[in-house]
Amino acid sequence: MPYRAPRDLALDLALRSLLENQVREGHYASVEDARQAAQQILHTAPFEARDVTAEQPRETALHDSMDFARLALSAVSGVGVWTYEVANDCFYCDAGISELYAIDPVQGAQGIKRTDFLANVHGDDLAALRRTMAGGLVNSGDLELEYRIVHPDGSVRWVLSRGHTYFNAAGEPVRRTGVGVDMTAQRLLEQQLRQSQKMEAVGQLTGGLAHDFNNLLTGVMGSLEMIRLRIAKGRVAETGRYLDAALGAARRAAALTHRLLAFSRRQTLDPTPTDANRLVLGMLELIRSTVGPAVQVDIHSEQPLWLTQVDANQLENALLNLCINARDAMPLGGTLGIQTRNCTLAAKAARERDLVPGEYLALSVSDTGSGMSSDVMAHAFDPFFTTKPTGKGTGLGLSMIYGFVRQSGGSVHIQSQPDQGTTMTLYLPRSRETLGDAQAPLPPAPLPHAEQGETVLVIDDEPTVRMLIIEVLDELGYTALEAADGASGLDILQSGRRIDLLVTDVGLPGGINGRQVADAGRSLRPGLKVLFITGYAHNAEAWAQQLEPGMHLLTKPFTMEDLASRINTAITAA
């Protein structure tokens, strides 16, 4: 028989312990007797005449228990109770669940069809929720799942739902009762903690990056000086290798800059098929500069390696933090090993790692350092637990790594003994998707030249950058105009000169930025085409969303070929 109102659902999960207390106190012979008594109290017809004298003490105790459970639940915001009746495929829920799931509370109390009850579940989470529900109607144990609800105003709520299924004497599922908990605030806190942990990693990076950048700048400046000397002596044929050295060092510096920005960027998890071998090799230079010359870095990669479904940026962050921990465990130097391998876990091995049996990618970071005691290992993943001196660590690193890996469907395993080093292994689920075939690089296309009379205005406060852009424009046949700040650029825009394209840095001195110059220029010259240039690559995506038709964006550093192509595209685009 379906329940008639959500607040009279018997609160199966919340009341279970209270009913057991009634049994222990001798009021009832079993929990089921107590539950049946509760149902009788709730559903007795109002005018039914019977002698309840003997039942009065038990009824009073049961009413007190139920009132206590209701008060306990109502005192906790963001918590509600639901019941799913198999017979009519309907959910019944209280006001807490109605608000959390963005459904009409009256409809939730009277009964709402399963498809309508789940209508606001986030599309990416719906399949997993349906699988869990189907499994819950077969297995009698408690099952839980965390997923998102999208409200009509576009806001997203994270819900932790836990339920228990009840079966009849024939073993058929009758109903499933559970609770829903609003986890949105906790999710936001986790994101803030993850950002804090990323910024701690950025702080650890700075020393190694400064050393690396100084080396790269030395290579660039030294190569350019050698080119100048060779040209002065007329030995132009010898300049090629110095040019290659300078370009190579500059490209590595640009890669390090982008890597640093990727670590500091705020973002939610975005799982994609990821090649861990490629990820490790892409980080190798960064890792070596971070751990320093006293630590030898050894890489052991299985080939071919399975892909894993994971957020690549978060995996990079986790790997870097594990390497930093390994370095700190070896203050006098040692060996840091990074290993990837395919791993098939049978039932026993999976159970030991708190995983389901299956195929996983294993990424291990090992060191030859001080190791951990069993007590330290037991608390290694606790938030804010750290063995480092005050001011040397927040204790968030391993806890956030653990949270990220568990959220990705994997686990973290520690092997360590005092004075014998430590191995941290991330087990990540295998992905059956493919990355797609990488296309062979195409030969460079000839640079597009200007049409007769096409004119470009360049505004940039950095003289070297402005000079290079003007030189490229001259080479391609454009007429180039230049300005060092927004005010000077506006003077040119107010003149009668022909201007087919405005190329401007976003950040300009003098109180007028590039966007303000562009907007003013368009008010003077409707339809003026604009190419913005910015060194803030981490804001490029946000900037791109604010561009109007006819506006384009190019991030520094860029090659001259990239600049020429973007100028041509901006001018010729409709």
XYZ file of C-alpha atoms in Angstrom, residues 60-437:
378
model
C 3.033 7.017 23.025
C 6.638 5.800 22.891
C 6.436 5.242 19.132
C 4.877 8.670 18.540
C 7.664 10.235 20.598
C 10.274 8.412 18.499
C 8.690 9.507 15.242
C 8.362 13.119 16.401
C 11.983 13.083 17.457
C 13.052 11.835 14.019
C 10.962 14.489 12.260
C 12.393 17.233 14.474
C 15.919 15.947 13.897
C 15.473 16.033 10.137
C 13.745 19.427 10.105
C 16.598 20.912 12.158
C 19.088 20.066 9.434
C 18.712 22.288 6.392
C 19.124 20.710 2.994
C 17.942 17.251 4.118
C 14.749 15.542 3.007
C 13.044 12.147 2.791
C 11.677 10.365 -0.272
C 9.956 7.054 -1.040
C 9.641 5.340 -4.405
C 6.661 2.992 -4.795
C 7.344 0.270 -7.333
C 3.681 -0.580 -7.970
C 2.726 2.823 -9.362
C 6.207 4.006 -10.393
C 5.829 7.139 -8.262
C 7.958 9.120 -5.833
C 6.568 10.669 -2.646
C 8.694 13.307 -0.925
C 8.667 15.975 1.756
C 9.225 19.728 1.380
C 13.013 19.380 1.769
C 13.298 17.070 -1.240
C 10.817 19.151 -3.258
C 12.943 22.261 -2.786
C 16.180 20.402 -3.474
C 14.868 18.782 -6.680
C 12.993 21.906 -7.860
C 9.571 20.221 -8.018
C 6.125 21.312 -6.828
C 5.842 20.386 -3.116
C 2.116 19.606 -3.472
C 2.828 17.251 -6.348
C 5.695 15.693 -4.389
C 3.404 15.027 -1.429
C 0.618 13.532 -3.564
C 2.967 11.467 -5.732
C 4.985 12.271 -8.824
C 5.914 9.936 -11.661
C 9.532 8.799 -11.744
C 10.292 10.534 -15.075
C 8.957 13.846 -13.714
C 10.787 13.429 -10.413
C 14.086 12.981 -12.284
C 13.356 15.632 -14.932
C 15.814 18.156 -13.461
C 18.722 15.752 -12.972
C 21.797 16.962 -14.880
C 22.023 15.205 -18.234
C 25.577 13.990 -17.579
C 24.506 12.295 -14.317
C 21.181 10.781 -15.352
C 22.536 7.501 -16.767
C 24.522 6.711 -13.608
C 21.492 7.520 -11.437
C 19.265 5.192 -13.456
C 21.829 2.387 -13.158
C 21.990 2.856 -9.395
C 18.203 2.855 -9.103
C 17.962 -0.325 -11.179
C 20.582 -1.993 -9.008
C 18.803 -0.875 -5.861
C 15.670 -2.761 -6.903
C 17.714 -5.982 -7.053
C 20.053 -5.638 -4.063
C 18.780 -5.182 -0.518
C 21.746 -3.206 0.786
C 21.954 0.572 1.123
C 23.107 2.341 -2.045
C 24.175 5.962 -2.429
C 25.032 8.269 -5.308
C 25.997 11.918 -5.692
C 24.617 13.852 -8.664
C 23.480 17.296 -9.792
C 20.058 18.919 -10.009
C 19.607 21.860 -12.411
C 17.041 24.379 -11.157
C 14.896 26.439 -13.563
C 16.998 29.551 -12.831
C 20.101 27.704 -14.039
C 21.616 27.157 -10.593
C 23.021 23.707 -9.843
C 22.582 21.731 -6.612
C 24.698 18.717 -5.683
C 22.640 15.963 -4.011
C 23.833 12.963 -2.034
C 21.006 10.416 -2.162
C 21.029 7.258 -0.074
C 18.248 4.666 -0.071
C 17.199 1.229 1.101
C 14.869 -1.184 -0.739
C 12.181 -3.271 0.942
C 11.052 -6.588 -0.545
C 7.937 -8.706 0.018
C 7.872 -12.365 1.017
C 8.291 -13.394 -2.615
C 11.519 -11.378 -2.912
C 9.949 -8.700 -5.098
C 10.835 -5.032 -4.524
C 7.955 -3.083 -2.988
C 9.388 0.330 -2.206
C 12.633 2.178 -1.838
C 12.973 4.781 0.904
C 15.838 7.177 1.340
C 17.191 10.578 2.218
C 18.609 13.357 0.054
C 21.272 15.740 1.356
C 22.218 19.059 -0.260
C 26.000 18.821 -0.827
C 26.360 22.074 -2.799
C 28.138 23.992 -0.043
C 30.528 21.112 0.541
C 31.279 20.942 -3.177
C 32.096 24.653 -3.215
C 34.354 24.184 -0.194
C 36.123 21.316 -1.951
C 36.667 23.546 -4.980
C 38.122 26.273 -2.753
C 40.394 23.761 -1.026
C 41.491 22.420 -4.401
C 42.299 25.954 -5.530
C 44.235 26.575 -2.321
C 46.193 23.400 -2.872
C 46.920 24.409 -6.481
C 48.196 27.781 -5.349
C 50.447 26.044 -2.825
C 51.869 24.073 -5.740
C 52.369 27.308 -7.697
C 54.345 28.675 -4.757
C 56.513 25.586 -4.796
C 57.083 26.112 -8.507
C 58.435 29.643 -8.397
C 61.984 28.859 -7.284
C 62.508 26.221 -9.961
C 60.803 28.349 -12.600
C 62.992 31.376 -11.846
C 66.089 29.212 -12.255
C 64.733 27.718 -15.481
C 63.696 31.077 -16.942
C 67.102 32.571 -16.188
C 68.710 29.710 -18.107
C 66.326 30.168 -21.023
C 66.809 33.952 -21.121
C 70.561 33.444 -21.063
C 70.212 31.202 -24.101
C 68.061 33.742 -25.936
C 70.200 36.783 -25.142
C 73.485 34.982 -25.732
C 72.307 33.653 -29.103
C 71.141 37.101 -30.222
C 74.449 38.661 -29.201
C 76.326 36.032 -31.212
C 74.102 36.782 -34.227
C 74.929 40.490 -33.958
C 78.661 39.750 -33.731
C 78.556 37.399 -36.732
C 76.629 39.922 -38.828
C 79.096 42.672 -37.866
C 81.928 40.470 -39.111
C 80.041 39.522 -42.275
C 79.757 35.881 -41.257
C 75.999 35.688 -41.892
C 76.087 32.002 -42.837
C 76.945 31.123 -39.234
C 73.851 32.764 -37.721
C 71.416 29.921 -38.433
C 72.286 27.772 -35.420
C 72.087 30.753 -33.073
C 68.668 31.615 -34.441
C 67.490 28.031 -33.839
C 68.873 28.104 -30.289
C 67.142 31.398 -29.483
C 63.805 30.248 -30.916
C 63.994 26.916 -29.092
C 64.691 28.588 -25.740
C 61.884 31.096 -26.291
C 59.384 28.329 -27.115
C 60.339 26.422 -23.946
C 59.855 29.610 -21.920
C 56.405 30.078 -23.453
C 55.499 26.467 -22.617
C 56.518 26.977 -18.982
C 54.398 30.126 -18.775
C 51.308 28.346 -20.092
C 51.929 25.447 -17.717
C 52.063 27.800 -14.739
C 48.823 29.494 -15.819
C 47.133 26.109 -16.195
C 47.972 25.243 -12.574
C 46.633 28.510 -11.177
C 43.385 28.479 -13.199
C 40.100 27.905 -11.409
C 38.104 25.098 -12.985
C 35.767 22.221 -12.214
C 36.542 18.624 -13.121
C 36.347 17.936 -16.848
C 37.076 14.218 -17.415
C 38.369 13.366 -20.898
C 40.312 10.421 -22.362
C 43.883 11.098 -21.255
C 47.235 9.596 -22.267
C 49.184 9.527 -18.988
C 52.495 8.839 -20.753
C 52.107 11.965 -22.872
C 51.084 13.939 -19.790
C 54.152 12.820 -17.801
C 56.553 13.597 -20.641
C 54.953 17.013 -21.120
C 55.587 17.783 -17.441
C 59.095 16.319 -17.240
C 60.957 19.610 -17.655
C 58.680 21.279 -15.118
C 59.148 18.456 -12.605
C 62.942 18.495 -12.955
C 63.113 22.242 -12.425
C 60.857 21.914 -9.361
C 62.652 19.071 -7.540
C 66.104 20.514 -8.274
C 69.418 19.057 -9.455
C 69.995 16.947 -6.317
C 67.073 14.667 -7.218
C 67.390 12.262 -10.145
C 64.125 11.733 -12.026
C 63.575 8.291 -13.600
C 60.624 7.561 -15.910
C 59.305 4.047 -16.559
C 56.391 3.998 -19.012
C 54.502 0.939 -20.188
C 53.878 0.824 -23.923
C 51.192 0.736 -25.143
C 49.398 2.335 -22.202
C 45.647 2.392 -21.762
C 43.896 5.742 -21.734
C 42.167 6.898 -18.559
C 39.019 9.013 -18.145
C 40.201 11.868 -15.951
C 40.583 15.650 -15.738
C 44.056 16.129 -17.240
C 44.723 19.438 -15.465
C 43.897 17.922 -12.086
C 46.038 14.870 -12.845
C 48.951 17.187 -13.672
C 48.350 18.993 -10.401
C 48.254 15.699 -8.463
C 51.452 14.463 -10.114
C 53.308 17.685 -9.382
C 52.249 17.614 -5.725
C 53.346 13.995 -5.339
C 56.730 14.953 -6.821
C 57.015 17.906 -4.407
C 56.248 15.583 -1.462
C 58.872 13.128 -2.732
C 61.436 15.920 -3.009
C 60.699 17.091 0.535
C 61.222 13.532 1.796
C 64.749 13.584 0.277
C 66.362 16.802 1.623
C 69.839 15.476 0.772
C 68.807 14.280 -2.679
C 67.884 10.879 -4.063
C 65.889 9.244 -6.823
C 62.326 10.107 -7.799
C 60.622 7.476 -9.939
C 57.493 7.952 -12.043
C 55.924 4.790 -13.450
C 52.843 4.128 -15.557
C 51.398 0.687 -16.182
C 48.227 -1.123 -17.179
C 46.628 -2.930 -14.260
C 43.814 -5.495 -14.125
C 42.500 -5.907 -10.576
C 40.788 -9.143 -9.594
C 38.289 -9.268 -6.729
C 40.792 -9.526 -3.848
C 43.203 -6.867 -5.151
C 40.306 -4.523 -5.974
C 38.816 -4.987 -2.505
C 42.165 -4.140 -0.873
C 42.176 -0.843 -2.826
C 38.481 -0.108 -2.243
C 37.693 -0.520 -5.950
C 35.461 -2.695 -8.075
C 37.274 -5.375 -10.110
C 38.307 -4.212 -13.538
C 40.939 -2.486 -15.652
C 42.829 0.531 -14.373
C 45.741 2.739 -15.253
C 48.298 2.854 -12.416
C 50.446 5.979 -12.032
C 53.105 5.643 -9.304
C 55.486 8.189 -7.792
C 58.263 6.726 -5.633
C 61.139 8.201 -3.667
C 64.168 6.967 -1.731
C 63.479 9.272 1.202
C 62.508 9.074 4.852
C 59.363 6.969 4.429
C 56.297 6.899 6.675
C 55.370 5.121 9.862
C 52.134 3.126 9.978
C 50.533 5.877 12.102
C 51.440 8.593 9.563
C 50.139 6.415 6.714
C 46.812 6.010 8.548
C 46.330 9.795 8.600
C 48.053 10.718 5.336
C 44.801 11.604 3.557
C 43.255 13.533 6.448
C 42.694 17.226 5.599
C 45.254 19.531 7.238
C 47.371 16.613 8.478
C 51.032 17.278 7.746
C 54.408 16.192 9.090
C 56.107 19.260 7.618
C 57.250 22.135 9.849
C 54.877 25.041 10.430
C 54.656 27.231 7.373
C 56.007 24.525 5.037
C 52.717 22.904 4.090
C 48.952 23.160 4.590
C 48.247 19.433 4.809
C 45.799 19.738 1.912
C 47.901 18.138 -0.816
C 47.238 14.435 -0.284
C 43.660 14.963 0.890
C 42.804 16.854 -2.299
C 44.582 14.272 -4.444
C 42.587 11.574 -2.698
C 39.322 13.452 -3.249
C 40.068 14.068 -6.914
C 41.004 10.423 -7.577
C 37.964 9.048 -5.725
C 35.703 11.468 -7.580
C 37.224 10.144 -10.805
C 36.327 6.548 -9.888
C 39.759 5.466 -8.676
C 41.775 5.171 -5.467
C 45.170 6.031 -3.965
C 47.414 3.371 -2.438
C 50.469 3.962 -0.211
C 53.450 1.662 0.243
C 56.042 2.944 2.706
C 58.391 2.060 5.536
C 60.523 4.370 7.686
C 63.901 5.128 6.065
C 63.037 3.001 3.016
C 61.110 5.448 0.872
C 57.511 5.763 -0.250
C 55.478 4.804 -3.312
C 52.155 6.547 -3.957
C 50.031 4.880 -6.637
C 46.977 6.413 -8.276
C 44.574 3.830 -9.729
C 42.430 5.494 -12.397
C 39.669 3.798 -14.431
C 40.509 2.754 -17.977
C 38.828 4.660 -20.799
C 37.632 2.777 -23.870
C 37.509 5.955 -25.929
C 40.271 7.010 -28.331
C 42.218 10.210 -28.711
C 41.936 10.145 -32.490
C 44.753 9.921 -34.968
